[in-house]
Every structure is written in structure tokens, then in C-alpha cells.
PDB file of C-alpha atoms in Angstrom:
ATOM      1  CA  UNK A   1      93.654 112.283  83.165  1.00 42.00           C
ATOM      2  CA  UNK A   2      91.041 112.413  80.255  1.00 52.00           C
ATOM      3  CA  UNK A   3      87.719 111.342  81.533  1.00 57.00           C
ATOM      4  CA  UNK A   4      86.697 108.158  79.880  1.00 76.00           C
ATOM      5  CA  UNK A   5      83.712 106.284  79.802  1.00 85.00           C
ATOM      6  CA  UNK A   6      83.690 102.970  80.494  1.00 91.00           C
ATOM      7  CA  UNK A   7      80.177 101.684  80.560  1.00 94.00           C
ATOM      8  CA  UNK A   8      76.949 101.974  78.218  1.00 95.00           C
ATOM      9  CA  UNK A   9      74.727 101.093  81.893  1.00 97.00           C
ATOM     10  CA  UNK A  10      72.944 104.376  81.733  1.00 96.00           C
ATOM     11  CA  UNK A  11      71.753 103.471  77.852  1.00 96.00           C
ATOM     12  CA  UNK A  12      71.084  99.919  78.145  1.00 97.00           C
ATOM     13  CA  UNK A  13      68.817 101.177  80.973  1.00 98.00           C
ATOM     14  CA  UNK A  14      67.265 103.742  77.781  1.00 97.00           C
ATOM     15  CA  UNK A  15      67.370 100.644  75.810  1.00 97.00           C
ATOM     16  CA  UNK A  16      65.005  98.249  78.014  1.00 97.00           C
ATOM     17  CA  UNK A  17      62.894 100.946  79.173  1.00 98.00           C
ATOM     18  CA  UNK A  18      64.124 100.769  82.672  1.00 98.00           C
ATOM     19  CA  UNK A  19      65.098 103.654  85.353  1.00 98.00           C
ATOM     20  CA  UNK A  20      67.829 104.643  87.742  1.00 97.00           C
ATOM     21  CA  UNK A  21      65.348 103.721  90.382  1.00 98.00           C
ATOM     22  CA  UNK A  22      64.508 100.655  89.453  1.00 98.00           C
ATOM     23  CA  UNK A  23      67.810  99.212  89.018  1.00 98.00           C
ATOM     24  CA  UNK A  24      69.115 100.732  92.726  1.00 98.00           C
ATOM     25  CA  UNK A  25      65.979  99.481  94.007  1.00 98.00           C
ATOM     26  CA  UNK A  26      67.156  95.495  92.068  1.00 98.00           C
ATOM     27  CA  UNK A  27      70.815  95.914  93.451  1.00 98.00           C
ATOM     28  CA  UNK A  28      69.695  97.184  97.219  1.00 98.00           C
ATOM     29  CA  UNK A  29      72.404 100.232  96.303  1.00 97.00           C
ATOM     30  CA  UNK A  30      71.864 104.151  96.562  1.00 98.00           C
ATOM     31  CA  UNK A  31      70.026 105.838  93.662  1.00 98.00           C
ATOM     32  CA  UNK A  32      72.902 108.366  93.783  1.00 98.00           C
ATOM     33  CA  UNK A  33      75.337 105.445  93.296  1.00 98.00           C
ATOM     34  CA  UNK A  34      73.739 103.991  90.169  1.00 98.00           C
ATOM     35  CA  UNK A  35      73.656 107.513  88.852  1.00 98.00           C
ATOM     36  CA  UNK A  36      76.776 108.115  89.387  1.00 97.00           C
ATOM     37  CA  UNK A  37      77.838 105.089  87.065  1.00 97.00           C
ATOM     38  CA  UNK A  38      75.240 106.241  84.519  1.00 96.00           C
ATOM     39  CA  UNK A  39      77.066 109.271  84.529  1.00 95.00           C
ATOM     40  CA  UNK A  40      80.667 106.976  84.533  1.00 94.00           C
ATOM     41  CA  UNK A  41      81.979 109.496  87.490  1.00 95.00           C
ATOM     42  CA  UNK A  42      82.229 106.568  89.110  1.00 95.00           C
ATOM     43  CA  UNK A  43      82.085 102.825  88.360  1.00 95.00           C
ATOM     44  CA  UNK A  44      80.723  99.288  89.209  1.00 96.00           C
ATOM     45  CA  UNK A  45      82.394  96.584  90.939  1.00 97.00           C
ATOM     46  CA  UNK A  46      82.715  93.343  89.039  1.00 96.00           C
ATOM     47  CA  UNK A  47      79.416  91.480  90.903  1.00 97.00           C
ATOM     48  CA  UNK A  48      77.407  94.756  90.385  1.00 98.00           C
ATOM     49  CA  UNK A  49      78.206  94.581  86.144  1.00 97.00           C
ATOM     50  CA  UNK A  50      77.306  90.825  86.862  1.00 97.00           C
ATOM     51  CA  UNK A  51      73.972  91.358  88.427  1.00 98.00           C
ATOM     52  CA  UNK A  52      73.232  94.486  86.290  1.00 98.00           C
ATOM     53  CA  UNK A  53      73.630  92.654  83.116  1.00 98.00           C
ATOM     54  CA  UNK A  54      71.359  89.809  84.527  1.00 98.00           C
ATOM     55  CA  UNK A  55      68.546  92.001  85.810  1.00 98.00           C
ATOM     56  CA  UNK A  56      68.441  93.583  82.309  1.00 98.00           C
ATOM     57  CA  UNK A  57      68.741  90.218  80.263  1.00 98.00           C
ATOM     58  CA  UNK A  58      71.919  91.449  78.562  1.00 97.00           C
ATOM     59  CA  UNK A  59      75.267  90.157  77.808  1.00 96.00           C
ATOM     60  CA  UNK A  60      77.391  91.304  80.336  1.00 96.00           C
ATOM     61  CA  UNK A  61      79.756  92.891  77.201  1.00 94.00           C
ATOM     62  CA  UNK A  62      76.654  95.226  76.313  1.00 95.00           C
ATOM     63  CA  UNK A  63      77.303  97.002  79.401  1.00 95.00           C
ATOM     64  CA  UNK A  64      81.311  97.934  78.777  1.00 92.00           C
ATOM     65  CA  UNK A  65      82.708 100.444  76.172  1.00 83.00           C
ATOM     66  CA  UNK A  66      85.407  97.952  74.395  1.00 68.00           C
ATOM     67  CA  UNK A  67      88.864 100.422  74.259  1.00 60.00           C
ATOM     68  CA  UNK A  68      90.379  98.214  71.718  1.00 52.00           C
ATOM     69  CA  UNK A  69      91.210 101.094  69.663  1.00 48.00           C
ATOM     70  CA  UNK A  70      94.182 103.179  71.191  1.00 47.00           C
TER      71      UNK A  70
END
């Protein structure tokens, strides 16, 4: 299975001059769990995307790669 990425967390984060840190210290998670969706080895439950987008003042969309192209 090709890897894919499926959000744009880690540069949003770039983008509003935020860190890893900060944002697992916002969510209460691990700082090896938001770096693991940074990386997109892994990825955020629904609420997480939710409060990430919030925290960060962005459109929830501005945190997910759109795959409309197959």
C-alpha cells in the first residue's frame, strides 16, 4: 500500500509559527503522537482535526490533502 499523506497539520503548524509542542501541550496528547501525524505515519481522529483546526484559527479543510484527483 503506497504511503499517502493525508494531512498538511505539520505545515499549517510552519504556517502559524507554531510547534509540535505546543499543539500536544493544546490537545493534552503525547508529543510523539502529534509527530507522528506531522509525519502522516499515523493520523487524527475526527475531534482531534476539529480542535486542531480551531486552536490554529484555520478551516478545518486547510488541514486535509483533498484526493480528488485519482
Amino acid at each position: 500500500m503506497a504511503n499517502k499523506d493525508l494531512n498538511r497539520i505539520k505545515l499549517v503548524l510552519v504556517e502559524k509559527k507554531k510547534t509540535g509542542k505546543w499543539l500536544a501541550e493544546q490537545l493534552g496528547k503525547d508529543q510523539t503522537t502529534i509527530s507522528k501525524w506531522c509525519t502522516n505515519s499515523n493520523q487524527p481522529d475526527i475531534e482531534s482535526i476539529m480542535r486542531t483546526a480551531k486552536l490554529l484559527a484555520v478551516d478545518i479543510n486547510d488541514l486535509l490533502i483533498s484526493n480528488n484527483v485519482e
